[in-house]
Amino acid sequence: MTDLTKTPQPASPLDTARTQLASAVEILGYDEGLHQMLATPRREMNVAVPLRRDDGEIELFMGYRVQHNISRGPGKGGLRYSASVDVDEVRALAMWMTWKCAVVDVPYGGAKGGVTIDPRQHSTQELERVTRRYTSEIMPIIGPERDIMAPDVGTDEQTMAWVMDTYSVSQGYTIPAVTTGKPLAVGGSLGRATATSRGVVHAAAAALGDAGVKLDEVTAAVQGFGKVGSHAARFLSEAGTRVVAVSDESGGVVRSDGLDVAALLRHVQRTGRVAGFDGGDPIDNVDLLALDVDVLVPAAVEGVIDAETAVNVKARWVVEGANGPTTSEGDRVLAERGVVVVPDILANAGGVVVSYFEWVQANQAYWWTEPEIEDRLEHRMVTAHRAVAALASAEGISLRDAALAIGVRRVAEAHQIRGLYP
Ligand code: GLU
């Protein structure tokens, strides 16, 4: 049998996720059997997704849903549409969801889905057909009590509405709790669309606060200007942080006395990209990571801070808006250089926290007000941060190791208390 705990080179997201788990298992002193169980997805489904294109041609895509762990509750996690997504990446993302849900103590396991498709190459109608067929193929393993989907890279609230509708039609009645991150009109939650970004800013404020620093005293650079990065830049700027650079796939802009984030958002709404914004100078994605700022927020994709790029990071705090933006080697270099990394499973957990609120509201068929949601989100983020920071300082370990240790321990505890069947 393949040893699922070992980590070959170079670092893929799955290597990074496995190395992180191995480190937590060592801290917790777990045996090899428990390590194997925690490292191995509980259930996976690989599906072929045929699409009839608008011109009548048939094209085939591969889709995946990985339920990494369901010991603490239903699987929970996003659905990613990307040309590069494969089952190993989905496995890594599902594992991170397991620890993330446990760190913020929402009663879920971890799951993730993916379809290997570049959504930019397809019409809305084609994306709807792909989404409905994918949903129909994975139908046996999803449901409001089994596995609940949410948006991720390349998907959005419309995608979640299609998934919810396909599932509901197949069951014969409306089941809003099968997805989260839905439009408000079909049972979405206030505050969900910006929840990950709000959470990133709460996590940043808490980590800076531990060092006696406030958000309005620092500068920041944000890599990624999508669902997470754009609102994170906006909230940071509203909190008084001087946001000096942002970027997306098209490139970035830098302005040392601070970007006008509201004007940049309008530019991106109009043109679809950061590049071309005339309120700053162009900068590329790698140079952005090396800027002399206090806070760096990688909010795009995995693996951007590796051994090579980490050497040039000048920020004092790296707050991970993306999942897995730092490889294990990158982490080691950052630690040597005294950079404080606020890890993804804590920093970007705001999304799944409000997903949980959306699911609770849908199950109760009773919706909360925006202030109720924002207060509860902040409370969860601050509570999780305190527990992580306390363990890190008590044990002299990084925030990442502390967050992983808390998440992994909660999952292992649930598994052990339930006992092994048969
Ligand atoms: N895709 C988001 C994440 O990676 C949200 C997951 C969810 O809400 O289920 O955390």
Short mmCIF file of C-alpha atoms and ligand atoms in Angstrom, two decimals:
data_model
loop_
_atom_site.label_atom_id
_atom_site.label_comp_id
_atom_site.label_asym_id
_atom_site.label_seq_id
_atom_site.Cartn_x
_atom_site.Cartn_y
_atom_site.Cartn_z
CA MET A 1 0.00 0.00 0.00
CA THR A 2 1.23 3.54 -0.76
CA ASP A 3 2.49 5.28 2.35
CA LEU A 4 0.20 8.29 2.58
CA THR A 5 2.19 9.93 5.35
CA LYS A 6 5.45 10.35 3.39
CA THR A 7 6.29 13.49 1.44
CA PRO A 8 8.10 13.30 -1.92
CA GLN A 9 9.72 16.43 -3.50
CA PRO A 10 8.98 19.01 -4.87
CA ALA A 11 6.18 20.30 -2.70
CA SER A 12 2.67 19.95 -4.09
CA PRO A 13 -0.30 21.09 -1.96
CA LEU A 14 -0.74 17.49 -0.84
CA ASP A 15 2.92 17.27 0.20
CA THR A 16 2.50 20.47 2.18
CA ALA A 17 -0.69 19.22 3.84
CA ARG A 18 0.94 15.87 4.73
CA THR A 19 4.08 17.51 6.12
CA GLN A 20 1.93 19.80 8.26
CA LEU A 21 -0.07 16.84 9.57
CA ALA A 22 3.13 14.90 10.35
CA SER A 23 4.35 17.86 12.39
CA ALA A 24 1.08 18.02 14.37
CA VAL A 25 1.11 14.25 14.92
CA GLU A 26 4.63 14.52 16.33
CA ILE A 27 3.62 17.34 18.69
CA LEU A 28 0.58 15.34 19.84
CA GLY A 29 2.57 12.09 20.16
CA TYR A 30 0.09 10.01 18.13
CA ASP A 31 0.97 6.53 16.89
CA GLU A 32 1.38 5.50 13.27
CA GLY A 33 -2.08 3.92 12.99
CA LEU A 34 -3.82 7.13 14.03
CA HIS A 35 -1.49 9.13 11.77
CA GLN A 36 -2.45 6.96 8.77
CA MET A 37 -6.13 7.39 9.57
CA LEU A 38 -5.82 11.18 9.84
CA ALA A 39 -3.77 11.35 6.62
CA THR A 40 -6.13 9.27 4.50
CA PRO A 41 -9.38 10.55 2.95
CA ARG A 42 -12.40 8.74 4.33
CA ARG A 43 -14.25 8.66 1.01
CA GLU A 44 -13.63 9.89 -2.54
CA MET A 45 -15.63 9.99 -5.72
CA ASN A 46 -14.11 10.55 -9.16
CA VAL A 47 -16.65 11.30 -11.86
CA ALA A 48 -16.62 11.92 -15.60
CA VAL A 49 -18.59 15.05 -16.46
CA PRO A 50 -19.63 15.21 -20.13
CA LEU A 51 -20.68 18.63 -21.40
CA ARG A 52 -22.67 19.44 -24.51
CA ARG A 53 -21.06 22.68 -25.62
CA ASP A 54 -23.10 25.53 -27.04
CA ASP A 55 -21.99 24.51 -30.56
CA GLY A 56 -23.28 20.94 -30.03
CA GLU A 57 -19.85 19.29 -29.56
CA ILE A 58 -19.36 17.02 -26.53
CA GLU A 59 -16.40 17.61 -24.24
CA LEU A 60 -15.48 15.53 -21.19
CA PHE A 61 -14.18 16.90 -17.86
CA MET A 62 -13.08 15.10 -14.72
CA GLY A 63 -14.70 15.90 -11.39
CA TYR A 64 -13.90 14.93 -7.82
CA ARG A 65 -15.42 15.10 -4.36
CA VAL A 66 -13.16 14.11 -1.47
CA GLN A 67 -14.50 13.70 2.06
CA HIS A 68 -11.35 13.76 4.09
CA ASN A 69 -12.96 13.30 7.49
CA ILE A 70 -16.54 13.12 8.78
CA SER A 71 -15.91 12.22 12.43
CA ARG A 72 -17.16 15.58 13.81
CA GLY A 73 -20.08 16.04 11.42
CA PRO A 74 -20.94 16.27 7.73
CA GLY A 75 -18.24 16.90 5.17
CA LYS A 76 -17.87 20.63 4.44
CA GLY A 77 -15.92 22.47 1.82
CA GLY A 78 -15.82 24.35 -1.42
CA LEU A 79 -16.09 23.38 -5.05
CA ARG A 80 -13.20 24.50 -7.25
CA TYR A 81 -13.29 24.99 -11.02
CA SER A 82 -9.78 25.29 -12.41
CA ALA A 83 -7.84 23.96 -15.39
CA SER A 84 -5.13 22.68 -13.06
CA VAL A 85 -7.19 21.04 -10.33
CA ASP A 86 -6.59 17.32 -9.83
CA VAL A 87 -7.55 14.76 -7.22
CA ASP A 88 -4.38 15.28 -5.17
CA GLU A 89 -5.03 19.01 -4.88
CA VAL A 90 -8.62 18.30 -3.84
CA ARG A 91 -7.31 15.83 -1.22
CA ALA A 92 -5.04 18.52 0.24
CA LEU A 93 -7.83 21.11 0.27
CA ALA A 94 -10.23 18.60 1.89
CA MET A 95 -7.67 17.84 4.62
CA TRP A 96 -7.23 21.57 5.33
CA MET A 97 -11.02 21.91 5.61
CA THR A 98 -11.05 19.19 8.30
CA TRP A 99 -8.53 21.02 10.50
CA LYS A 100 -10.09 24.43 9.73
CA CYS A 101 -13.60 23.38 10.82
CA ALA A 102 -12.13 21.86 13.98
CA VAL A 103 -10.02 24.94 14.85
CA VAL A 104 -13.04 27.24 14.74
CA ASP A 105 -15.11 24.47 16.32
CA VAL A 106 -17.91 24.17 13.81
CA PRO A 107 -19.50 20.69 13.83
CA TYR A 108 -18.25 19.55 10.44
CA GLY A 109 -15.68 17.29 8.93
CA GLY A 110 -13.69 18.39 5.90
CA ALA A 111 -14.38 17.90 2.21
CA LYS A 112 -13.60 19.52 -1.13
CA GLY A 113 -14.70 19.19 -4.71
CA GLY A 114 -13.18 20.08 -8.02
CA VAL A 115 -13.80 19.98 -11.73
CA THR A 116 -10.81 20.26 -14.07
CA ILE A 117 -12.23 23.05 -16.19
CA ASP A 118 -11.25 26.64 -16.89
CA PRO A 119 -14.53 28.49 -16.22
CA ARG A 120 -13.35 31.51 -18.24
CA GLN A 121 -13.49 29.41 -21.42
CA HIS A 122 -17.20 28.64 -21.01
CA SER A 123 -20.53 30.42 -21.30
CA THR A 124 -22.86 30.68 -18.31
CA GLN A 125 -25.10 28.05 -19.93
CA GLU A 126 -22.18 25.61 -20.27
CA LEU A 127 -21.14 26.19 -16.66
CA GLU A 128 -24.71 25.53 -15.55
CA ARG A 129 -24.79 22.22 -17.46
CA VAL A 130 -21.38 21.15 -16.05
CA THR A 131 -22.48 22.05 -12.52
CA ARG A 132 -25.78 20.19 -12.77
CA ARG A 133 -24.16 17.07 -14.27
CA TYR A 134 -21.35 17.08 -11.67
CA THR A 135 -23.92 17.46 -8.87
CA SER A 136 -25.99 14.66 -10.28
CA GLU A 137 -22.93 12.36 -10.49
CA ILE A 138 -21.87 12.95 -6.87
CA MET A 139 -25.47 12.96 -5.57
CA PRO A 140 -25.07 9.69 -3.60
CA ILE A 141 -22.52 11.21 -1.23
CA ILE A 142 -23.78 14.80 -0.72
CA GLY A 143 -26.69 16.24 1.26
CA PRO A 144 -27.40 18.64 4.14
CA GLU A 145 -26.43 15.96 6.66
CA ARG A 146 -23.72 14.29 4.57
CA ASP A 147 -21.60 16.84 2.75
CA ILE A 148 -22.29 20.52 2.16
CA MET A 149 -20.70 22.49 -0.68
CA ALA A 150 -19.65 26.15 -0.89
CA PRO A 151 -17.93 28.39 -3.44
CA ASP A 152 -14.17 28.28 -3.95
CA VAL A 153 -11.79 29.36 -6.73
CA GLY A 154 -13.71 29.55 -10.02
CA THR A 155 -17.21 29.09 -8.54
CA ASP A 156 -19.66 31.54 -6.99
CA GLU A 157 -23.10 31.93 -5.46
CA GLN A 158 -24.79 31.18 -8.78
CA THR A 159 -22.93 27.85 -8.91
CA MET A 160 -24.26 27.06 -5.43
CA ALA A 161 -27.81 27.92 -6.52
CA TRP A 162 -27.51 25.42 -9.41
CA VAL A 163 -26.14 22.71 -7.09
CA MET A 164 -28.94 23.37 -4.59
CA ASP A 165 -31.58 23.30 -7.32
CA THR A 166 -30.27 20.09 -8.90
CA TYR A 167 -30.17 18.34 -5.54
CA SER A 168 -33.59 19.68 -4.51
CA VAL A 169 -35.28 18.71 -7.80
CA SER A 170 -33.90 15.19 -7.47
CA GLN A 171 -35.34 14.89 -3.94
CA GLY A 172 -38.65 16.53 -4.80
CA TYR A 173 -38.51 19.48 -2.40
CA THR A 174 -36.34 22.52 -1.67
CA ILE A 175 -33.29 21.75 0.46
CA PRO A 176 -31.34 25.00 0.94
CA ALA A 177 -28.93 23.47 3.50
CA VAL A 178 -27.18 21.29 0.89
CA THR A 179 -24.98 24.25 -0.11
CA THR A 180 -23.77 27.45 1.52
CA GLY A 181 -22.62 30.66 -0.08
CA LYS A 182 -25.94 30.80 -1.96
CA PRO A 183 -27.66 33.97 -3.18
CA LEU A 184 -29.81 35.62 -0.48
CA ALA A 185 -32.93 34.96 -2.57
CA VAL A 186 -32.63 31.19 -2.10
CA GLY A 187 -31.60 31.01 1.56
CA GLY A 188 -28.14 32.52 1.55
CA SER A 189 -26.87 34.34 4.61
CA LEU A 190 -26.18 38.00 5.07
CA GLY A 191 -22.47 38.52 5.44
CA ARG A 192 -21.44 35.24 3.74
CA ALA A 193 -20.03 36.80 0.56
CA THR A 194 -17.51 38.87 2.53
CA ALA A 195 -17.06 36.49 5.49
CA THR A 196 -13.67 35.05 4.53
CA SER A 197 -12.25 38.53 4.04
CA ARG A 198 -13.72 39.84 7.31
CA GLY A 199 -12.24 36.82 9.05
CA VAL A 200 -8.82 37.53 7.52
CA VAL A 201 -8.97 41.05 8.93
CA HIS A 202 -10.11 39.82 12.38
CA ALA A 203 -7.24 37.31 12.37
CA ALA A 204 -4.76 39.99 11.31
CA ALA A 205 -6.02 42.38 14.00
CA ALA A 206 -5.73 39.68 16.67
CA ALA A 207 -2.20 38.65 15.67
CA LEU A 208 -0.98 42.25 15.47
CA GLY A 209 -2.73 42.98 18.75
CA ASP A 210 -0.62 40.29 20.47
CA ALA A 211 2.40 42.42 19.57
CA GLY A 212 0.71 45.64 20.68
CA VAL A 213 0.23 46.84 17.09
CA LYS A 214 -2.99 48.16 15.56
CA LEU A 215 -4.26 47.84 11.99
CA ASP A 216 -4.14 51.61 11.48
CA GLU A 217 -0.41 51.63 12.20
CA VAL A 218 0.69 49.25 9.45
CA THR A 219 1.14 48.84 5.72
CA ALA A 220 -0.07 45.80 3.77
CA ALA A 221 0.17 44.07 0.41
CA VAL A 222 -2.53 41.70 -0.80
CA GLN A 223 -1.90 39.04 -3.45
CA GLY A 224 -5.16 38.03 -5.13
CA PHE A 225 -8.09 40.30 -5.82
CA GLY A 226 -10.91 37.79 -6.07
CA LYS A 227 -13.59 36.82 -3.56
CA VAL A 228 -11.11 36.93 -0.65
CA GLY A 229 -8.38 39.43 -1.57
CA SER A 230 -10.57 42.24 -2.90
CA HIS A 231 -12.71 42.52 0.24
CA ALA A 232 -9.72 41.92 2.52
CA ALA A 233 -7.97 44.90 0.89
CA ARG A 234 -11.15 46.96 1.30
CA PHE A 235 -11.68 46.05 4.98
CA LEU A 236 -8.00 46.61 5.78
CA SER A 237 -8.15 49.99 4.13
CA GLU A 238 -11.37 50.84 6.00
CA ALA A 239 -9.61 49.85 9.25
CA GLY A 240 -6.90 52.41 8.51
CA THR A 241 -4.21 50.10 7.11
CA ARG A 242 -2.19 51.62 4.28
CA VAL A 243 -2.71 49.03 1.49
CA VAL A 244 0.25 49.72 -0.77
CA ALA A 245 -0.10 46.89 -3.30
CA VAL A 246 -2.57 44.37 -4.66
CA SER A 247 -2.47 41.97 -7.58
CA ASP A 248 -4.44 39.37 -9.48
CA GLU A 249 -3.53 37.00 -12.32
CA SER A 250 -3.19 39.96 -14.69
CA GLY A 251 -0.52 41.62 -12.54
CA GLY A 252 -0.51 44.15 -9.75
CA VAL A 253 -0.33 47.79 -8.77
CA VAL A 254 1.78 49.46 -6.11
CA ARG A 255 1.64 52.93 -4.58
CA SER A 256 3.81 53.59 -1.56
CA ASP A 257 1.52 56.19 0.01
CA GLY A 258 -1.43 53.80 -0.26
CA LEU A 259 -3.83 52.71 -3.00
CA ASP A 260 -7.36 54.06 -3.31
CA VAL A 261 -8.92 50.62 -2.81
CA ALA A 262 -12.47 51.81 -3.52
CA ALA A 263 -11.36 53.26 -6.88
CA LEU A 264 -9.45 50.05 -7.64
CA LEU A 265 -12.58 47.97 -6.91
CA ARG A 266 -14.53 50.12 -9.37
CA HIS A 267 -11.77 49.66 -11.97
CA VAL A 268 -11.86 45.86 -11.50
CA GLN A 269 -15.66 45.82 -11.72
CA ARG A 270 -15.41 47.70 -15.00
CA THR A 271 -12.46 45.92 -16.64
CA GLY A 272 -12.32 42.55 -14.86
CA ARG A 273 -8.65 42.94 -13.91
CA VAL A 274 -6.26 44.84 -11.65
CA ALA A 275 -3.73 45.57 -14.42
CA GLY A 276 -4.31 48.91 -16.09
CA PHE A 277 -5.38 50.73 -12.91
CA ASP A 278 -3.86 54.19 -13.19
CA GLY A 279 -3.77 54.90 -9.43
CA GLY A 280 -0.41 53.13 -8.99
CA ASP A 281 2.63 51.63 -10.75
CA PRO A 282 2.65 48.11 -12.20
CA ILE A 283 4.22 45.32 -10.15
CA ASP A 284 4.28 41.58 -10.77
CA ASN A 285 3.02 38.89 -8.43
CA VAL A 286 6.44 37.71 -7.25
CA ASP A 287 7.78 41.23 -6.58
CA LEU A 288 4.64 41.96 -4.55
CA LEU A 289 5.62 39.20 -2.10
CA ALA A 290 8.98 40.91 -1.54
CA LEU A 291 7.63 44.40 -0.79
CA ASP A 292 8.75 46.16 2.35
CA VAL A 293 5.37 46.08 4.10
CA ASP A 294 4.30 45.07 7.62
CA VAL A 295 1.56 42.64 6.61
CA LEU A 296 1.49 40.36 3.59
CA VAL A 297 -1.81 38.69 2.70
CA PRO A 298 -1.44 35.90 0.12
CA ALA A 299 -5.06 35.45 -0.95
CA ALA A 300 -4.76 33.69 -4.29
CA VAL A 301 -3.53 30.12 -4.75
CA GLU A 302 -1.35 27.45 -3.14
CA GLY A 303 2.41 27.33 -2.93
CA VAL A 304 3.33 30.96 -3.77
CA ILE A 305 5.60 31.36 -0.72
CA ASP A 306 8.21 28.63 -1.16
CA ALA A 307 11.87 28.34 -0.15
CA GLU A 308 12.84 30.72 -2.97
CA THR A 309 10.26 33.51 -2.51
CA ALA A 310 10.25 33.27 1.31
CA VAL A 311 13.85 34.51 1.41
CA ASN A 312 12.69 37.88 0.09
CA VAL A 313 9.62 38.34 2.28
CA LYS A 314 10.11 41.50 4.36
CA ALA A 315 6.72 41.55 6.07
CA ARG A 316 6.55 40.93 9.80
CA TRP A 317 3.21 39.11 9.49
CA VAL A 318 1.97 36.80 6.75
CA VAL A 319 -1.80 36.38 7.05
CA GLU A 320 -2.91 33.50 4.82
CA GLY A 321 -6.14 34.36 3.02
CA ALA A 322 -5.64 31.53 0.51
CA ASN A 323 -5.53 27.85 1.35
CA GLY A 324 -1.97 26.53 1.45
CA PRO A 325 -0.12 29.59 0.08
CA THR A 326 3.06 28.67 1.99
CA THR A 327 4.95 25.42 1.37
CA SER A 328 6.61 23.66 4.30
CA GLU A 329 10.03 24.82 3.07
CA GLY A 330 8.69 28.35 2.74
CA ASP A 331 7.37 28.09 6.29
CA ARG A 332 10.78 27.02 7.58
CA VAL A 333 12.48 29.99 5.88
CA LEU A 334 9.87 32.45 7.22
CA ALA A 335 10.28 31.04 10.75
CA GLU A 336 14.07 31.43 10.57
CA ARG A 337 13.55 35.03 9.57
CA GLY A 338 11.18 35.72 12.45
CA VAL A 339 8.08 36.25 10.30
CA VAL A 340 4.82 35.48 12.12
CA VAL A 341 2.56 33.36 9.92
CA VAL A 342 -1.16 33.44 10.74
CA PRO A 343 -2.06 30.09 9.16
CA ASP A 344 -4.78 29.54 6.57
CA ILE A 345 -6.83 27.16 8.73
CA LEU A 346 -7.28 30.03 11.19
CA ALA A 347 -6.93 33.17 9.03
CA ASN A 348 -9.35 32.19 6.27
CA ALA A 349 -11.83 30.28 8.43
CA GLY A 350 -14.34 33.15 8.41
CA GLY A 351 -15.88 31.75 5.23
CA VAL A 352 -16.73 28.39 6.69
CA VAL A 353 -17.85 29.98 9.97
CA VAL A 354 -20.53 31.96 8.15
CA SER A 355 -21.26 28.91 5.98
CA TYR A 356 -22.08 27.18 9.25
CA PHE A 357 -24.33 30.08 10.23
CA GLU A 358 -26.05 29.85 6.83
CA TRP A 359 -26.62 26.09 7.30
CA VAL A 360 -27.98 26.61 10.84
CA GLN A 361 -30.33 29.34 9.55
CA ALA A 362 -31.50 27.12 6.67
CA ASN A 363 -32.11 24.20 9.03
CA GLN A 364 -34.16 26.44 11.33
CA ALA A 365 -35.78 28.32 8.43
CA TYR A 366 -35.12 31.48 10.44
CA TRP A 367 -32.71 34.16 9.29
CA TRP A 368 -30.48 36.35 11.42
CA THR A 369 -29.66 40.03 11.01
CA GLU A 370 -26.34 41.21 9.62
CA PRO A 371 -25.07 42.55 12.99
CA GLU A 372 -25.88 39.17 14.61
CA ILE A 373 -23.81 37.41 11.97
CA GLU A 374 -20.90 39.86 12.07
CA ASP A 375 -20.74 39.71 15.90
CA ARG A 376 -20.84 35.93 16.00
CA LEU A 377 -18.18 35.73 13.29
CA GLU A 378 -15.85 38.06 15.16
CA HIS A 379 -16.43 36.16 18.40
CA ARG A 380 -15.54 32.81 16.74
CA MET A 381 -12.43 34.23 15.07
CA VAL A 382 -11.17 35.90 18.25
CA THR A 383 -11.87 32.81 20.39
CA ALA A 384 -10.04 30.55 17.93
CA HIS A 385 -7.13 32.97 17.71
CA ARG A 386 -6.80 33.14 21.51
CA ALA A 387 -6.67 29.35 21.86
CA VAL A 388 -4.10 29.05 19.05
CA ALA A 389 -1.92 31.90 20.33
CA ALA A 390 -2.05 30.54 23.90
CA LEU A 391 -0.93 27.07 22.82
CA ALA A 392 1.79 28.51 20.59
CA SER A 393 3.26 30.56 23.41
CA ALA A 394 2.88 27.79 26.03
CA GLU A 395 4.65 25.23 23.84
CA GLY A 396 7.02 27.57 22.03
CA ILE A 397 5.65 26.50 18.64
CA SER A 398 4.45 28.41 15.58
CA LEU A 399 0.86 29.56 15.17
CA ARG A 400 0.57 27.02 12.32
CA ASP A 401 1.68 24.10 14.48
CA ALA A 402 -0.58 25.27 17.31
CA ALA A 403 -3.62 25.63 15.02
CA LEU A 404 -2.94 22.22 13.48
CA ALA A 405 -2.44 20.63 16.89
CA ILE A 406 -5.79 22.00 18.10
CA GLY A 407 -7.63 20.98 14.92
CA VAL A 408 -6.04 17.55 14.62
CA ARG A 409 -6.58 16.82 18.33
CA ARG A 410 -10.28 17.67 18.14
CA VAL A 411 -10.71 15.34 15.16
CA ALA A 412 -8.70 12.53 16.77
CA GLU A 413 -10.69 12.94 19.99
CA ALA A 414 -14.00 12.61 18.14
CA HIS A 415 -12.67 9.55 16.37
CA GLN A 416 -11.42 7.94 19.58
CA ILE A 417 -14.54 8.68 21.63
CA ARG A 418 -16.76 7.25 18.92
CA GLY A 419 -14.56 4.14 18.78
CA LEU A 420 -13.67 1.96 15.83
CA TYR A 421 -16.47 0.06 14.12
CA PRO A 422 -16.72 -2.93 14.25
N1 GLU B 1 -13.99 27.51 0.01
C1 GLU B 1 -13.94 28.11 1.29
C2 GLU B 1 -12.73 27.62 2.08
O1 GLU B 1 -11.79 27.14 1.51
C3 GLU B 1 -15.24 27.96 2.06
C4 GLU B 1 -15.62 26.57 2.43
C5 GLU B 1 -17.01 26.46 3.03
O2 GLU B 1 -17.58 27.45 3.42
O3 GLU B 1 -17.50 25.33 3.09
O4 GLU B 1 -12.66 27.76 3.27
#
